Amino acid sequence: MRPAGRGETDSLYFDYPCFDAPEKARGATLSEPTPVAIVGAGPVGMTAALALAREGIRSVLFDNKSTFNDGSRAICVARESFYILERLGAVAPFVEKALGWTTGRSFYRGQQILEFNMPDGPSEKFRPMYNIQQQYIELYLWQAVSDSDLIETRWQSEVIGVRNTSDGAILTIRDTNGTYTIAADWLLAADGARSPVRGMLGRRLAGENHEGRYVIADVQMNHDYPTIRRALFDPACRPGGTVLIHRQPDNIWRIDYQLTENEDADEATREDVVRRNVEAVLSEIGHDGPWELEWWSIYSANTLALDDYRDGRVFFIGDSAHIVPIFGVRGLNNGLADAQNIAWKLGWVMRGKAGTDLLDSYSPERRGATVDVFENATKSARFMTPPSHGWRVMRDAALSLALDHDFAGRLANPRQMTPYTYGESPVVCPDDPAFENGPEPGKVIPEARLQQGYLSDHLGPGFNVICFGAELAQELEDRLAAEDDIRVLSLPARSEAAHVFGAARTAAYLVRPDRHVAARWHQARATSVITAYRKATCNNGAEA
Ligand SMILES: Cc1cc2nc3c(=O)[nH]c(=O)nc-3n(C[C@H](O)[C@H](O)[C@H](O)COP(=O)(O)OP(=O)(O)OC[C@H]3O[C@@H](n4cnc5c(N)ncnc54)[C@H](O)[C@@H]3O)c2cc1C
């Protein structure tokens, strides 16, 4: 909602573009079949289109709106998402605009009980977390999408029908010119939390709704506090409640405050009431200067997901597949990882570089990530918003104890976003027990500084074999010479990379296009690497 007198997209700091519907003159060509159709040009749909384009695959994006998502949604983008954006060639404006941060502070009744720092240091290319408004995320993705010859976007085009066939999907689309159908080999449903595609295919989300409602308000003000996430438990401005405060670019601040059981949602979202409550929070954090209200909304946490993210030729990605509480900042971050996961797999299958069984690993890998989020988010949600009197008594006892004891303060540490480990994936090999540390199979590889730049700067776009030892590297290069989608990277056995990979001479890691480890060997042999590569691409019979 926006203050009285301002329209839906009448923002204090962001100019919403208006995208035209496809021209009528193009009507005759609109029904051409497409390799991949993507429903929803939100952040996840656009990321999927870019990731497919990186694989050389053409797609058509449909969105029923004429502009980006309005209002205020995701603001916290995790380090791993920056790697995804980097691989799409889209990260530069994000790095320039977003506010990187590492620190969070929790307060109980006005007194600081915890300061946590997320892992960071000179070996890291990106900060652990960045704050940037979802409007900018969509704008920067859109700039990359509109630069791509392989992506066609049809705005003001509503998908009103979807049907699976034996070798594709048929979509019915309605735009200002009328209704038409289009055939696609594959369909990605990135059509958000209410996903009409989900409904059209008769699929339902399952899970829980959590206690607690929050008002989310964005305000613009000059407030001299660094980019540190603040959580206020039982503050004087909201007795018994929780307040979260985040800084965003353009002097925009996100204030989330919990409503008490007695507060009526309609009343609490009235402009004058929001202004009064925001004023109280601002006065609590020592801001007595002017401020302007940008936007507000009401929110309650859900943990809901599909049982299977695949239905025939249709894959669900982002919010259409899962709805997670915002406290863990995973909705968008997990959606980008979904898009990356299905896009490289689809690209490899469509280019004949991988067996079709590879597509069956999408749902277990990404649904596993959602279930993991649910576990953590449920703990966070219970701490932020105790669901019963008993939970509240325990939570308040921990917070009181934290006033004098550091260990109790750690309970108020919100669980941070870390990429999920695909340990159970059918296309990831069992670990080599000889390793004592370093990333096990299924994990995302760590960053390391090399003599020139970072490790991630040297990775090829497909699979990579990171070898610690020149002899093995040479042998692999010879054996894999015919493969143009696998790069062999030879690193010194005494290096920062060897240290973070827990690797001695002759160790090797097979790394997938999404930077997850497919297999590792303490004493690698070329034949083992080739076997693991076949397993990771479901190419069991193929010659390597
Ligand atoms: C208040 C709030 C705060 C949040 N904070 C965070 C955060 O800090 N970090 C984080 O990671 N996540 C956060 N999230 C979650 C994040 O906003 C979502 O996860 C993200 O927007 C999901 O992107 P998506 O592309 O899957 O879906 P959406 O952004 O919902 O996009 C779906 C698109 O599909 C289009 N569409 C729908 N139906 C059709 C149809 N029939 N035909 C054509 N097009 C259609 C819609 O117009 C829309 O553009 C927050 C969410 C909210 C509400």
XYZ file of C-alpha atoms and ligand atoms in Angstrom:
597
model
C 0.000 0.000 0.000
C 1.109 3.549 -0.627
C 0.170 6.779 1.152
C -3.068 8.485 0.095
C -2.748 10.348 -3.181
C 0.029 8.162 -4.589
C -0.542 5.477 -7.237
C 0.521 1.818 -7.024
C 3.910 2.425 -8.630
C 4.352 6.032 -7.500
C 7.601 5.468 -5.643
C 9.786 8.032 -3.859
C 12.956 6.625 -5.429
C 12.223 4.148 -8.239
C 10.842 4.863 -11.718
C 8.752 1.911 -12.828
C 8.961 1.298 -16.582
C 5.839 0.390 -18.568
C 6.242 -2.464 -21.030
C 3.978 -2.722 -24.059
C 2.014 -5.818 -25.023
C 3.288 -7.632 -28.148
C 2.414 -5.690 -31.279
C -0.688 -6.744 -33.138
C 1.307 -6.990 -36.377
C 3.338 -9.781 -34.818
C 0.211 -11.802 -34.113
C 0.819 -14.208 -36.979
C 4.234 -15.229 -35.625
C 3.193 -15.569 -32.034
C 2.278 -19.201 -32.324
C 5.747 -20.395 -33.382
C 6.880 -23.260 -31.157
C 9.574 -22.461 -28.619
C 12.175 -24.714 -26.969
C 11.391 -23.355 -23.482
C 8.443 -21.257 -22.326
C 8.736 -19.492 -18.973
C 5.615 -18.240 -17.226
C 6.481 -15.227 -15.038
C 9.087 -12.542 -15.683
C 9.744 -12.007 -11.979
C 13.301 -12.371 -10.663
C 13.243 -16.171 -10.873
C 11.794 -16.395 -14.393
C 14.271 -13.835 -15.724
C 17.179 -15.636 -14.041
C 16.082 -18.925 -15.620
C 15.881 -17.293 -19.067
C 19.382 -15.832 -18.657
C 20.802 -19.130 -17.424
C 19.258 -20.957 -20.395
C 20.655 -18.335 -22.772
C 24.080 -18.987 -21.261
C 23.581 -22.609 -22.366
C 22.626 -21.381 -25.840
C 18.924 -22.206 -25.353
C 16.200 -19.893 -26.624
C 13.205 -19.120 -24.416
C 10.053 -17.006 -24.352
C 9.057 -15.251 -21.121
C 5.389 -14.438 -20.500
C 4.204 -12.008 -17.854
C 0.713 -10.672 -17.308
C 1.941 -7.358 -15.877
C 3.313 -4.299 -17.672
C 6.055 -3.566 -15.155
C 8.124 -5.031 -12.291
C 6.702 -6.204 -8.972
C 5.593 -3.123 -7.098
C 6.015 -2.360 -3.411
C 8.760 -3.738 -1.262
C 9.655 -7.410 -1.269
C 13.051 -9.134 -1.114
C 15.883 -6.975 0.109
C 18.554 -9.409 1.364
C 20.551 -11.119 -1.371
C 23.069 -13.718 -0.237
C 26.647 -14.173 -1.438
C 25.759 -17.327 -3.374
C 23.135 -15.422 -5.352
C 25.822 -12.939 -6.366
C 27.782 -15.868 -7.829
C 24.681 -16.899 -9.790
C 24.298 -13.347 -11.093
C 27.979 -13.199 -11.928
C 27.765 -16.344 -14.043
C 24.871 -14.751 -15.934
C 27.038 -11.721 -16.672
C 24.594 -9.559 -14.716
C 26.339 -8.879 -11.393
C 28.073 -5.533 -12.082
C 25.108 -3.187 -11.358
C 24.257 -5.236 -8.255
C 27.752 -4.787 -6.840
C 27.560 -1.068 -7.561
C 24.126 -0.469 -6.035
C 23.698 -3.005 -3.221
C 24.847 -2.430 0.366
C 27.042 -5.319 1.518
C 26.856 -6.313 5.171
C 28.276 -8.831 7.603
C 26.910 -7.836 11.011
C 23.651 -8.195 12.886
C 22.792 -6.880 16.327
C 20.039 -8.119 18.624
C 18.643 -6.042 21.481
C 16.414 -7.055 24.378
C 14.458 -4.246 26.088
C 16.842 -1.699 24.587
C 20.060 -3.438 25.618
C 22.320 -5.152 23.083
C 22.551 -8.893 23.774
C 24.297 -10.113 20.640
C 26.466 -8.970 17.781
C 27.082 -11.649 15.154
C 29.392 -11.482 12.173
C 28.887 -13.692 9.146
C 32.039 -15.307 7.735
C 33.948 -12.865 5.545
C 37.530 -11.895 4.777
C 40.024 -11.038 2.055
C 39.623 -14.495 0.445
C 36.004 -13.689 -0.340
C 35.040 -11.964 -3.569
C 31.532 -11.060 -2.374
C 30.136 -10.025 1.014
C 27.993 -12.601 2.858
C 24.840 -10.523 2.354
C 23.703 -7.498 0.359
C 20.682 -5.290 0.788
C 19.007 -4.144 -2.409
C 15.345 -3.611 -3.212
C 13.640 -6.225 -5.391
C 12.739 -3.483 -7.906
C 16.435 -3.002 -8.632
C 16.984 -6.774 -8.758
C 14.296 -7.025 -11.436
C 15.561 -3.936 -13.281
C 19.136 -5.230 -13.505
C 17.995 -8.692 -14.552
C 15.734 -7.100 -17.130
C 18.643 -5.105 -18.567
C 20.500 -8.396 -19.130
C 17.367 -10.117 -20.497
C 16.678 -7.355 -22.999
C 20.296 -7.505 -24.199
C 19.989 -11.226 -25.018
C 19.106 -12.370 -28.541
C 17.963 -15.713 -27.143
C 15.178 -14.354 -24.929
C 11.868 -12.952 -26.092
C 9.678 -11.331 -23.443
C 5.945 -10.910 -23.897
C 4.552 -8.485 -21.319
C 0.822 -8.077 -20.696
C 0.495 -11.695 -21.776
C -1.437 -13.847 -19.354
C -1.076 -17.607 -19.490
C -4.609 -18.906 -19.046
C -4.161 -22.565 -20.008
C -1.427 -25.192 -19.685
C -1.445 -28.812 -20.762
C 1.288 -31.445 -20.677
C 1.750 -33.561 -23.807
C 4.069 -36.537 -24.352
C 6.802 -34.328 -25.803
C 6.106 -30.841 -24.507
C 3.508 -28.467 -23.143
C 0.766 -26.423 -24.806
C 0.094 -22.969 -23.388
C -2.878 -20.708 -24.021
C -2.094 -17.020 -23.760
C -4.356 -13.991 -23.631
C -3.067 -10.539 -24.545
C -4.515 -7.276 -25.793
C -4.807 -8.760 -29.301
C -6.721 -11.849 -28.294
C -5.981 -15.451 -27.374
C -3.503 -17.866 -28.948
C -1.744 -21.130 -28.158
C 1.914 -21.974 -28.303
C 3.792 -25.259 -28.067
C 6.959 -25.529 -25.997
C 9.320 -28.471 -25.523
C 9.644 -27.555 -21.848
C 7.854 -25.173 -19.525
C 9.212 -23.421 -16.444
C 6.498 -22.189 -14.081
C 7.958 -19.082 -12.403
C 4.572 -17.516 -11.826
C 4.919 -16.787 -8.121
C 3.262 -17.774 -4.857
C -0.257 -17.942 -6.311
C 0.983 -19.802 -9.424
C -1.932 -20.159 -11.843
C 0.096 -22.888 -13.640
C 0.125 -24.894 -10.410
C -3.651 -24.558 -10.222
C -4.149 -25.412 -13.923
C -2.186 -28.639 -13.443
C -4.188 -29.462 -10.293
C -1.182 -29.275 -7.963
C -1.347 -27.954 -4.392
C 1.185 -26.678 -1.880
C 1.353 -28.457 1.477
C 2.759 -27.239 4.786
C 2.093 -24.876 7.675
C 1.052 -21.321 8.412
C 2.897 -19.768 11.360
C 1.659 -17.544 14.159
C 2.423 -13.872 14.073
C 1.716 -11.052 11.695
C 4.159 -8.329 10.777
C 3.641 -4.917 9.270
C 6.421 -4.189 6.793
C 7.030 -0.519 6.111
C 9.673 1.162 3.964
C 10.561 4.727 4.883
C 12.995 7.203 3.381
C 15.158 9.134 5.832
C 18.707 10.312 6.504
C 19.648 8.018 9.351
C 23.256 7.656 10.319
C 23.538 3.951 11.140
C 25.692 1.503 9.198
C 24.270 -1.417 7.187
C 23.791 -3.644 10.223
C 20.658 -5.719 10.663
C 18.962 -4.798 13.952
C 16.477 -7.044 15.773
C 14.693 -5.486 18.753
C 13.025 -7.955 21.120
C 10.410 -6.550 23.505
C 11.294 -2.915 22.758
C 9.522 -0.053 24.530
C 7.850 0.942 21.223
C 6.265 -2.534 20.753
C 6.093 -4.207 24.190
C 6.238 -8.002 23.863
C 6.852 -7.794 20.112
C 9.807 -7.977 17.736
C 11.059 -5.312 15.351
C 13.572 -5.738 12.483
C 15.381 -2.847 10.831
C 17.380 -2.996 7.586
C 19.111 -0.288 5.608
C 18.609 -0.297 1.813
C 20.044 1.876 -0.978
C 18.608 5.363 -1.634
C 18.178 6.098 2.108
C 15.319 3.610 2.302
C 14.881 1.716 5.578
C 12.795 -1.422 6.041
C 10.962 -1.537 9.376
C 9.192 -4.842 10.183
C 7.165 -4.814 13.379
C 5.126 -7.588 14.853
C 1.452 -7.065 15.626
C 0.081 -8.191 18.960
C -2.811 -10.668 19.098
C -5.180 -7.821 19.922
C -4.310 -5.653 16.955
C -6.765 -5.897 14.102
C -5.091 -6.278 10.683
C -7.356 -3.737 8.918
C -6.847 -1.151 11.617
C -3.077 -1.833 11.820
C -2.625 -1.236 8.092
C -4.467 2.112 8.079
C -2.056 4.840 7.013
C -2.377 6.962 10.175
C -1.834 3.888 12.389
C 1.214 2.772 10.371
C 2.663 6.294 10.635
C 2.139 6.333 14.412
C 3.749 2.901 14.865
C 6.696 3.678 12.575
C 7.247 6.978 14.420
C 7.461 5.039 17.704
C 10.066 2.629 16.255
C 12.101 5.508 14.814
C 12.078 7.321 18.109
C 13.256 4.093 19.830
C 16.280 3.931 17.491
C 17.045 7.612 18.034
C 15.840 9.058 14.744
C 14.043 12.336 15.393
C 14.551 13.908 11.945
C 12.060 13.934 9.071
C 11.048 10.741 7.249
C 8.701 9.835 4.435
C 6.543 6.765 4.139
C 7.223 4.858 0.888
C 5.097 1.733 1.157
C 3.712 -0.787 3.648
C 2.088 -4.197 3.779
C 1.145 -6.945 6.209
C 2.848 -10.302 6.257
C 2.604 -13.668 8.045
C 4.996 -16.595 7.714
C 4.203 -19.787 5.775
C 6.214 -22.911 5.091
C 4.495 -24.416 2.049
C 5.877 -26.454 -0.847
C 4.937 -28.840 -3.636
C 5.745 -32.508 -3.021
C 7.388 -32.718 -6.420
C 8.717 -29.753 -8.406
C 8.171 -31.549 -11.702
C 4.973 -32.396 -13.546
C 5.780 -34.023 -16.888
C 7.367 -31.368 -19.079
C 6.724 -28.626 -16.500
C 9.180 -27.614 -13.761
C 8.166 -25.329 -10.892
C 10.781 -22.782 -9.837
C 10.798 -20.042 -7.180
C 7.682 -19.107 -5.233
C 5.468 -21.297 -7.438
C 7.227 -24.312 -5.878
C 7.721 -23.074 -2.310
C 6.747 -20.282 0.041
C 9.174 -19.700 2.899
C 9.108 -17.201 5.801
C 10.934 -13.968 5.017
C 12.997 -14.015 8.248
C 15.480 -16.451 6.752
C 15.777 -14.305 3.578
C 15.567 -17.388 1.371
C 12.544 -16.850 -0.902
C 14.328 -15.052 -3.660
C 17.738 -16.532 -2.904
C 16.373 -20.065 -3.128
C 14.395 -19.179 -6.240
C 17.559 -18.026 -8.011
C 19.212 -21.326 -7.077
C 16.187 -23.233 -8.475
C 16.489 -21.309 -11.738
C 20.190 -21.996 -12.013
C 19.745 -25.700 -11.159
C 17.070 -26.482 -13.746
C 18.563 -24.223 -16.425
C 21.965 -25.868 -16.623
C 20.425 -29.338 -16.500
C 17.856 -28.533 -19.180
C 20.565 -26.891 -21.281
C 22.805 -29.940 -21.040
C 19.970 -32.350 -21.852
C 18.698 -30.246 -24.762
C 22.210 -29.966 -26.233
C 22.628 -33.745 -25.955
C 25.459 -33.391 -23.424
C 23.558 -35.136 -20.621
C 21.028 -37.947 -20.288
C 17.381 -37.000 -19.654
C 17.552 -38.656 -16.204
C 19.542 -35.620 -15.089
C 16.253 -33.697 -15.031
C 14.936 -36.058 -12.339
C 17.581 -34.715 -9.951
C 16.095 -31.188 -10.017
C 13.200 -31.863 -7.645
C 15.098 -33.854 -4.970
C 17.946 -31.354 -4.923
C 15.871 -28.198 -4.777
C 13.045 -29.601 -2.654
C 15.718 -30.765 -0.213
C 16.894 -27.146 -0.020
C 13.334 -26.016 0.761
C 12.841 -28.598 3.504
C 16.126 -27.450 5.043
C 14.886 -23.838 4.955
C 11.641 -24.923 6.602
C 13.524 -26.492 9.509
C 15.622 -23.393 10.110
C 12.883 -20.919 9.368
C 10.511 -22.666 11.754
C 13.067 -22.260 14.556
C 13.565 -18.576 13.669
C 9.826 -17.956 13.364
C 9.236 -19.517 16.811
C 11.912 -17.313 18.324
C 10.645 -14.158 16.613
C 6.978 -14.970 17.218
C 6.495 -17.587 19.951
C 3.448 -19.662 18.948
C 2.211 -20.309 22.517
C 2.503 -19.059 26.084
C 5.059 -21.827 26.843
C 7.267 -20.851 23.890
C 7.062 -17.200 24.916
C 8.110 -17.953 28.508
C 11.123 -19.932 27.231
C 12.043 -17.313 24.627
C 11.803 -14.467 27.187
C 13.858 -16.460 29.698
C 16.610 -16.907 27.094
C 16.512 -13.200 26.258
C 16.660 -12.156 29.940
C 19.596 -14.488 30.492
C 21.297 -12.982 27.462
C 21.489 -9.613 29.241
C 24.325 -11.074 31.350
C 25.449 -14.227 29.548
C 26.821 -14.290 25.993
C 25.852 -17.918 25.346
C 22.148 -17.107 25.693
C 22.489 -14.181 23.267
C 23.494 -16.644 20.572
C 19.971 -18.080 20.741
C 18.796 -14.764 19.304
C 21.058 -15.215 16.305
C 18.862 -15.648 13.214
C 20.073 -18.567 11.132
C 21.965 -17.334 8.154
C 21.524 -18.274 4.547
C 24.039 -20.909 3.451
C 23.743 -22.817 0.178
C 22.194 -26.262 0.583
C 24.345 -29.388 0.292
C 23.038 -31.864 -2.309
C 24.426 -34.771 -0.263
C 21.499 -37.084 -1.077
C 21.349 -36.243 -4.761
C 21.261 -39.169 -7.225
C 23.893 -37.407 -9.371
C 26.403 -36.705 -6.594
C 29.033 -39.319 -5.666
C 29.686 -40.590 -2.133
C 32.505 -38.828 -0.300
C 36.102 -40.031 -0.167
C 36.656 -40.698 3.556
C 40.338 -39.801 3.252
C 39.426 -36.099 3.343
C 39.528 -34.402 6.745
C 38.146 -31.089 5.583
C 37.194 -29.116 2.493
C 33.752 -29.154 0.797
C 32.180 -32.597 0.626
C 30.213 -33.745 -2.453
C 27.012 -31.749 -2.877
C 28.426 -28.587 -1.275
C 29.183 -25.339 -3.051
C 32.923 -24.821 -3.449
C 34.572 -22.133 -1.331
C 36.302 -19.096 -2.826
C 40.095 -18.741 -2.738
C 42.605 -16.199 -3.972
C 44.904 -17.387 -6.732
C 48.026 -15.677 -7.995
C 45.767 -13.766 -10.324
C 42.270 -13.020 -9.123
C 39.921 -15.498 -7.475
C 39.353 -19.186 -8.121
C 35.839 -18.460 -9.425
C 37.344 -16.180 -12.122
C 39.164 -19.181 -13.602
C 36.275 -21.656 -13.747
C 34.880 -22.616 -17.142
C 31.128 -22.380 -17.812
C 30.559 -26.168 -17.764
C 32.057 -28.786 -15.448
C 35.487 -28.122 -13.928
C 38.056 -30.523 -12.551
C 40.186 -28.756 -9.955
C 43.428 -30.713 -9.663
C 46.150 -30.245 -7.085
C 49.149 -31.518 -8.993
C 50.307 -30.930 -12.549
C 50.730 -34.608 -13.578
C 47.104 -35.551 -12.936
C 45.962 -32.362 -14.632
C 47.961 -33.234 -17.738
C 46.575 -36.776 -17.834
C 43.012 -35.493 -17.471
C 43.479 -32.861 -20.111
C 44.608 -35.575 -22.514
C 41.729 -37.906 -21.640
C 39.094 -35.160 -21.766
C 40.444 -33.389 -24.852
C 37.303 -34.223 -26.849
C 34.979 -32.654 -24.261
C 34.478 -28.937 -24.734
C 32.283 -28.501 -21.645
C 34.783 -29.607 -19.036
C 37.794 -27.561 -17.988
C 40.791 -28.910 -16.097
C 42.264 -26.412 -13.660
C 45.648 -27.182 -12.153
C 46.399 -25.525 -8.800
C 49.533 -25.697 -6.636
C 49.383 -28.229 -3.819
C 50.623 -25.504 -1.450
C 48.168 -22.659 -1.903
C 45.231 -20.958 -0.235
C 42.963 -23.051 -2.479
C 44.621 -26.319 -1.388
C 44.074 -25.245 2.217
C 40.332 -24.473 1.878
C 39.797 -27.621 -0.183
C 41.657 -29.742 2.395
C 43.627 -31.021 -0.598
C 47.057 -32.620 -0.731
C 49.046 -33.282 -3.930
C 47.085 -35.641 -6.260
C 43.685 -34.555 -4.896
C 40.953 -33.486 -7.306
C 37.426 -32.085 -7.202
C 34.827 -32.468 -9.938
C 32.688 -29.320 -9.860
C 29.337 -28.888 -11.638
C 28.325 -25.799 -13.628
C 26.462 -24.530 -10.532
C 29.688 -24.752 -8.426
C 28.425 -27.723 -6.381
C 30.933 -30.519 -5.872
C 29.942 -33.661 -7.818
C 32.801 -35.832 -6.456
C 36.247 -35.551 -4.880
C 39.263 -37.796 -4.481
C 42.193 -37.567 -2.113
C 44.267 -39.506 -4.619
C 42.540 -38.976 -7.909
C 42.809 -41.125 -11.021
C 41.629 -40.083 -14.450
C 39.270 -43.073 -14.767
C 37.486 -42.196 -11.483
C 37.028 -38.606 -12.596
C 35.567 -39.707 -15.920
C 33.195 -42.177 -14.238
C 31.968 -39.477 -11.846
C 31.497 -37.041 -14.746
C 29.304 -39.615 -16.496
C 27.265 -40.111 -13.325
C 26.888 -36.353 -12.803
C 25.574 -35.952 -16.366
C 23.586 -39.224 -16.443
C 25.654 -40.265 -19.434
C 26.407 -43.740 -18.211
C 26.867 -45.348 -21.575
C 28.677 -42.482 -23.260
C 32.318 -42.431 -24.210
C 34.252 -39.785 -22.316
C 7.547 -8.549 2.126
C 8.475 -9.550 1.519
C 9.821 -9.539 1.833
C 10.701 -10.468 1.266
N 12.044 -10.443 1.596
C 12.903 -11.344 1.035
C 14.327 -11.286 1.251
O 14.826 -10.390 1.943
N 15.125 -12.214 0.634
C 14.594 -13.182 -0.164
O 15.362 -14.035 -0.666
N 13.259 -13.231 -0.423
C 12.413 -12.342 0.143
N 11.064 -12.350 -0.180
C 10.559 -13.339 -1.133
C 10.716 -12.871 -2.594
O 10.125 -11.616 -2.793
C 10.086 -13.904 -3.499
O 10.614 -15.161 -3.148
C 10.367 -13.629 -4.984
O 9.684 -12.513 -5.458
C 9.935 -14.837 -5.807
O 10.186 -14.574 -7.156
P 9.409 -15.356 -8.296
O 10.010 -14.836 -9.561
O 9.393 -16.802 -7.989
O 7.904 -14.887 -8.146
P 7.282 -13.442 -8.333
O 8.255 -12.383 -7.972
O 5.988 -13.446 -7.613
O 7.031 -13.319 -9.899
C 6.016 -14.087 -10.532
C 5.660 -13.405 -11.836
O 4.710 -14.224 -12.529
C 3.749 -13.384 -13.148
N 2.534 -14.182 -13.362
C 1.701 -14.698 -12.437
N 0.700 -15.347 -13.030
C 0.882 -15.249 -14.384
C 0.172 -15.717 -15.512
N -0.936 -16.443 -15.414
N 0.651 -15.418 -16.737
C 1.778 -14.695 -16.879
N 2.491 -14.218 -15.819
C 2.037 -14.501 -14.590
C 3.562 -12.251 -12.142
O 3.070 -11.089 -12.763
C 4.995 -12.043 -11.636
O 5.690 -11.079 -12.383
C 10.183 -11.428 0.374
C 8.810 -11.435 0.046
C 7.956 -10.504 0.608
C 6.485 -10.526 0.232
